[in-house]
Tab-separated table of C-alpha atoms and ligand atoms in Angstrom:
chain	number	residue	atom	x	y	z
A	1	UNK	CA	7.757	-79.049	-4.898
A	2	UNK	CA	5.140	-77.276	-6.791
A	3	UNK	CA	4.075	-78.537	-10.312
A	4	UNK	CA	5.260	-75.026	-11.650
A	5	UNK	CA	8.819	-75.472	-10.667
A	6	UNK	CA	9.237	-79.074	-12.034
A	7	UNK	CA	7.397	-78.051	-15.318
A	8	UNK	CA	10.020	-74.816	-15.513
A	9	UNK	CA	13.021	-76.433	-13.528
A	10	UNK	CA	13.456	-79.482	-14.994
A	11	UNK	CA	16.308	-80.027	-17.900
A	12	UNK	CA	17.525	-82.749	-20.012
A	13	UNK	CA	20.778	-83.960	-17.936
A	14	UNK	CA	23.080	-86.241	-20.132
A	15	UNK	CA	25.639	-87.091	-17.252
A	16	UNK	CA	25.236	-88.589	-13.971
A	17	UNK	CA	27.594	-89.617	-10.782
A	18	UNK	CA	27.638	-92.886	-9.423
A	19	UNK	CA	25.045	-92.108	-6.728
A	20	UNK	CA	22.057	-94.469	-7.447
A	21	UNK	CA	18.693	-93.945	-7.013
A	22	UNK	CA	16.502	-95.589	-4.566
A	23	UNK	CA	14.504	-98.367	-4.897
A	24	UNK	CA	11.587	-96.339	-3.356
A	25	UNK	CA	12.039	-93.385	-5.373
A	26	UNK	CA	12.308	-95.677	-8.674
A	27	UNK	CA	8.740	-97.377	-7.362
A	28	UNK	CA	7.303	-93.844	-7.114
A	29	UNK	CA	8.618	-92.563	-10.208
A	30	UNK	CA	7.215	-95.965	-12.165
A	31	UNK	CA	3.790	-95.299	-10.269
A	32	UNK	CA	3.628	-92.035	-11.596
A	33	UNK	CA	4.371	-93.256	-14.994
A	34	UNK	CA	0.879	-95.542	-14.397
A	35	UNK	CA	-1.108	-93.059	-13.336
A	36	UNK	CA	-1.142	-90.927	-16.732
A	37	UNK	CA	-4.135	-90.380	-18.837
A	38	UNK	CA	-4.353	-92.941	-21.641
A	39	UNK	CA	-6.400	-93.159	-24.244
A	40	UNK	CA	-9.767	-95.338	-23.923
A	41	UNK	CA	-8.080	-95.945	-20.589
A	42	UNK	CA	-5.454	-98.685	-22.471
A	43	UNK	CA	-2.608	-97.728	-20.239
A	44	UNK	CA	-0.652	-99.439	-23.652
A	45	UNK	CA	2.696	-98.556	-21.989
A	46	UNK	CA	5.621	-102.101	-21.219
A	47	UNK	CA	8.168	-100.311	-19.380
A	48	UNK	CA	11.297	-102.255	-18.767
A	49	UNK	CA	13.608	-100.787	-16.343
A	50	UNK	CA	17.681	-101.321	-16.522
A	51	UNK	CA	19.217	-101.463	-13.446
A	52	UNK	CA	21.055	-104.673	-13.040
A	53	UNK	CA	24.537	-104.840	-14.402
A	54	UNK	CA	23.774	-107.044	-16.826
A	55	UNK	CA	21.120	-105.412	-18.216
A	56	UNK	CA	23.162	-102.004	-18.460
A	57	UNK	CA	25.985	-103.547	-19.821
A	58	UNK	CA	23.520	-105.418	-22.573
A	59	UNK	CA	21.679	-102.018	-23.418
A	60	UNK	CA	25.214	-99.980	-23.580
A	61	UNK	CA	26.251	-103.211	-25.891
A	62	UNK	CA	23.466	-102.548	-27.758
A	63	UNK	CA	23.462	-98.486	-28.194
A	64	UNK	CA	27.043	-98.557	-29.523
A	65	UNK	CA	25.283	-99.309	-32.783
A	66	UNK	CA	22.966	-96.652	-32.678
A	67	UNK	CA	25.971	-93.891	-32.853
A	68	UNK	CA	25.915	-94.363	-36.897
A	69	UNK	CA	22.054	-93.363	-37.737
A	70	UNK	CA	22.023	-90.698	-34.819
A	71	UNK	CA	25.261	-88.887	-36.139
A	72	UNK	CA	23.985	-88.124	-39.286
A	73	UNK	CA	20.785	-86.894	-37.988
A	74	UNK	CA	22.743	-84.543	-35.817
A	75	UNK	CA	25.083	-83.342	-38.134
A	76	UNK	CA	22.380	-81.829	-39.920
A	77	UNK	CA	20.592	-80.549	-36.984
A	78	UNK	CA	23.701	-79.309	-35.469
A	79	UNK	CA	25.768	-78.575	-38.188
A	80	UNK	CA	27.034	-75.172	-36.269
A	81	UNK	CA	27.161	-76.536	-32.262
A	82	UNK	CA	29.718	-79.269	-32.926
A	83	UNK	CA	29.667	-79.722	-29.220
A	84	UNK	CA	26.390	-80.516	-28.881
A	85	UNK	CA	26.868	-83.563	-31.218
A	86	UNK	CA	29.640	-84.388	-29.256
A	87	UNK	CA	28.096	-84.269	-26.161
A	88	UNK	CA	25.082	-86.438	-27.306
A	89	UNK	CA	27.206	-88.936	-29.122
A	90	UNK	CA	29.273	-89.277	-25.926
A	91	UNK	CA	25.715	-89.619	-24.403
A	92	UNK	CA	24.123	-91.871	-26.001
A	93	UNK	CA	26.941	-94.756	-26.116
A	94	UNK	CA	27.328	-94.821	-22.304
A	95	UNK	CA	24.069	-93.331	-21.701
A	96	UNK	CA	25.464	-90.765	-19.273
A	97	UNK	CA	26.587	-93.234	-16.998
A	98	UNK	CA	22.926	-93.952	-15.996
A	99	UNK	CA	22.849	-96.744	-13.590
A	100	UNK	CA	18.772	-96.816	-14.222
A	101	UNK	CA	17.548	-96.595	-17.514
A	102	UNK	CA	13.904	-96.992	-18.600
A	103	UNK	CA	13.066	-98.363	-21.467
A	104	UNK	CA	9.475	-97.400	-22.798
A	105	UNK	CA	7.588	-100.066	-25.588
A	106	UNK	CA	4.237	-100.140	-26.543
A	107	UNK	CA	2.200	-103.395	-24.846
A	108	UNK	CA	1.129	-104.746	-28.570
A	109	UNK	CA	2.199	-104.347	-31.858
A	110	UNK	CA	-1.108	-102.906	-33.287
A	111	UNK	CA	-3.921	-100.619	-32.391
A	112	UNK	CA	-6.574	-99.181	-33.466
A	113	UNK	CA	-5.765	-95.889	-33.054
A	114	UNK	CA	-1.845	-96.112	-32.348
A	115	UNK	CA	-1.312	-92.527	-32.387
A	116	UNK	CA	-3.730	-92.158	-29.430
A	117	UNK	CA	-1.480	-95.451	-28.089
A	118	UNK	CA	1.606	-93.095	-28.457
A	119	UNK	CA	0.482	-90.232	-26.822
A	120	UNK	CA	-1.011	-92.107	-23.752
A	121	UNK	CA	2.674	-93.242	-23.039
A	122	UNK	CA	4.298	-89.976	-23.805
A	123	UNK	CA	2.060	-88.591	-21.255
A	124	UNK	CA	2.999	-91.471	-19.317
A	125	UNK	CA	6.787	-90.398	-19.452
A	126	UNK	CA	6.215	-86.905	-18.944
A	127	UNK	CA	5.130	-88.084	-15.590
A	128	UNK	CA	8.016	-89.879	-14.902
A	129	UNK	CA	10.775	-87.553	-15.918
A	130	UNK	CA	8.630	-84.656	-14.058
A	131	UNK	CA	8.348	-86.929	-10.825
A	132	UNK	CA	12.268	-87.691	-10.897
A	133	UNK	CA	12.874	-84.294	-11.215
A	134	UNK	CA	10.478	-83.794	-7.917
A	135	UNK	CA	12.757	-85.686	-6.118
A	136	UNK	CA	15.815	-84.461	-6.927
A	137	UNK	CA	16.734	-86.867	-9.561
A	138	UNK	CA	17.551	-86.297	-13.003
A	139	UNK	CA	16.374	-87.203	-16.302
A	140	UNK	CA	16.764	-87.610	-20.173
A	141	UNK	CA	13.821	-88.440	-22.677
A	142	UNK	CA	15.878	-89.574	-25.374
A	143	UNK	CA	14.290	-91.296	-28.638
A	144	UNK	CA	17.953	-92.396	-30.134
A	145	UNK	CA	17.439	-95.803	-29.325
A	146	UNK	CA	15.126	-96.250	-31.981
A	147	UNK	CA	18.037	-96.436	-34.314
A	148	UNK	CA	18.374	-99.778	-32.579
A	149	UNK	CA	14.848	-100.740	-32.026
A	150	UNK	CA	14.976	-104.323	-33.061
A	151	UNK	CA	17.750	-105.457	-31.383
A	152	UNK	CA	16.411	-103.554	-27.802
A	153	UNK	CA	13.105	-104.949	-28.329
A	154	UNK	CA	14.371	-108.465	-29.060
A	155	UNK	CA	16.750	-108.219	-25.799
A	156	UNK	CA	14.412	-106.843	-23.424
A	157	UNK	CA	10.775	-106.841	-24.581
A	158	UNK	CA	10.090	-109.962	-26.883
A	159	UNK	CA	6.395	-109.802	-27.938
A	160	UNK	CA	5.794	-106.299	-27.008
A	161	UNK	CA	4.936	-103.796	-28.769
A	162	UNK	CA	7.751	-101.040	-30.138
A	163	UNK	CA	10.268	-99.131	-28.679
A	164	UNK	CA	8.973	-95.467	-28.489
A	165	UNK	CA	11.858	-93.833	-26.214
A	166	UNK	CA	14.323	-94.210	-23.489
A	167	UNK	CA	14.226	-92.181	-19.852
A	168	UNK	CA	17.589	-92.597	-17.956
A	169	UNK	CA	17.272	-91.492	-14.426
A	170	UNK	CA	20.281	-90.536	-12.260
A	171	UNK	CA	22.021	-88.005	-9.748
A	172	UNK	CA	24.151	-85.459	-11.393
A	173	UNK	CA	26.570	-82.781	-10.305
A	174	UNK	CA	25.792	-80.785	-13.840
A	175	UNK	CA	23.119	-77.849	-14.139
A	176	UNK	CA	22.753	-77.737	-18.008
A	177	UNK	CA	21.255	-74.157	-19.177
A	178	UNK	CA	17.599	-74.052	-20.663
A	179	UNK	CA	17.263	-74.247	-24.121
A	180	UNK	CA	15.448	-71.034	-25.235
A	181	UNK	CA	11.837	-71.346	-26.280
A	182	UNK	CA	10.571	-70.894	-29.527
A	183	UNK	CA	7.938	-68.053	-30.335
A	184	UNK	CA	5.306	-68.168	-32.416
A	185	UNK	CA	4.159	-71.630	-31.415
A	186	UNK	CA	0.571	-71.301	-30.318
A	187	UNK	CA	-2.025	-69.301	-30.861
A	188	UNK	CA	-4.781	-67.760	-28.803
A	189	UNK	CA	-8.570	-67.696	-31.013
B	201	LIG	C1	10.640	-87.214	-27.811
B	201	LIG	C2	11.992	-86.716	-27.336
B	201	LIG	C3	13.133	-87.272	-27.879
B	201	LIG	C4	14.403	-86.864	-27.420
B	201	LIG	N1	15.512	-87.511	-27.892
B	201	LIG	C5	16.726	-87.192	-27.403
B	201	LIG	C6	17.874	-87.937	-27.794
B	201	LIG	O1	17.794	-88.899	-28.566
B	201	LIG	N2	19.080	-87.572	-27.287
B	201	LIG	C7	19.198	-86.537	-26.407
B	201	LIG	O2	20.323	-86.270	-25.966
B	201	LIG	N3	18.120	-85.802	-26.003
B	201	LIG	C8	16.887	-86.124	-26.466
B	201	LIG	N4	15.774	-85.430	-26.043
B	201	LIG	C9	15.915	-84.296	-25.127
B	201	LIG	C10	15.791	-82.974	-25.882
B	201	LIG	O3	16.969	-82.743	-26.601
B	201	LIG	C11	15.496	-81.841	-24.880
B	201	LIG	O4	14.270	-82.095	-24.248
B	201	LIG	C12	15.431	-80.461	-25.541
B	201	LIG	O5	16.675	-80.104	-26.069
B	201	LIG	C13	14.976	-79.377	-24.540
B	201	LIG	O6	15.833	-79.352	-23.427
B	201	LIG	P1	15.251	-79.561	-21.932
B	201	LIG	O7	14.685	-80.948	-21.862
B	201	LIG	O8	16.419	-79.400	-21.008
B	201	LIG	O9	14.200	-78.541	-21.680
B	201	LIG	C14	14.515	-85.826	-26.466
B	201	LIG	C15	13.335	-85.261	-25.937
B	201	LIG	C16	12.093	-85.721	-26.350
B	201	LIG	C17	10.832	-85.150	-25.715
């Protein structure tokens, strides 16, 4: 596939089937994850992966208590698409049925420049969810789990640094429409 049609093509999915991925195709998506830029060449990204049925059933355990925070966040956001909180809600508590679920943290607490730290594994992601979608395989980037950091990072990442997002990965029989992009967001000197 070329770059431009993964950058273009690929969408937030929030629902999957029960087809799971690959072992092979998880490997290559997680490789592509390590090969992003990073800042001073820290590669400060602990990803934890979700795939076992205990761990799913632990993290879905776990984001049923993120619904409260999230909700009120959306009801502001979304005060006139009622169906999209819906939808996420729905989302987020089962996480789309995702049978592999990637949970991002930070490899230490501190940094010296922890912004830089952030961005390295937000690039890092980028390359993940644009891989998956390279292979046919769907993604979300979703940052609601922070309403549960603690509890996440205390399950699956004690010691680590903190939770910055979660990528679920999956096969799905749903073609979600783009979002329009906004204008007047860069500028040319
Ligand atoms: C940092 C970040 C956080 C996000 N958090 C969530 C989330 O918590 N729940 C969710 O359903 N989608 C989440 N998304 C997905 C966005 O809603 C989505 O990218 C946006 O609406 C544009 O749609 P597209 O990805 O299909 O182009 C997040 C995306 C990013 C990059």
């Amino acid at each position: 596939m070329e770059l431009k049609d993964a950058v273009y093509g690929r969408r937030s999915v929030r629902k999957y089937n029960d087809q799971k991925i690959s072992d092979e195709d998880l490997q290559e998506i997680l490789d592509a994850g390590l090969w992003a830029p990073s800042a001073v060449n820290l590669q400060p990204w602990y990803f934890v992966v979700c795939r076992s049925d205990k761990a799913l059933k632990k993290l879905n355990e776990i984001m049923g208590g993120s619904i409260f925070g999230l909700t009120k966040i959306l009801n502001s956001r979304f005060k006139s698409n009622p169906e999209v909180i819906d939808e996420t809600v729905n989302f987020v508590k089962s996480m789309g049925n995702s049978s592999t679920v990637i949970l991002t943290f930070l490899q230490q607490e501190e940094y010296d420049e922890y912004t830089a730290a952030v961005e390295s594994a937000a690039a890092a992601m980028q390359n993940i969810v644009l891989t998956a979608y390279s292979k046919g395989i769907s993604s979300c980037w979703l940052t609601a789990p922070l309403h549960v950091e603690d509890e996440l990072r205390a399950e699956f990442a004690p010691g680590k640094g903190h939770l910055l997002a979660a990528v679920t990965l999956g096969y799905s029989d749903i073609k979600p429409k783009a979002p329009r992009r906004k204008d007047g967001r860069y500028i040319i000197l």
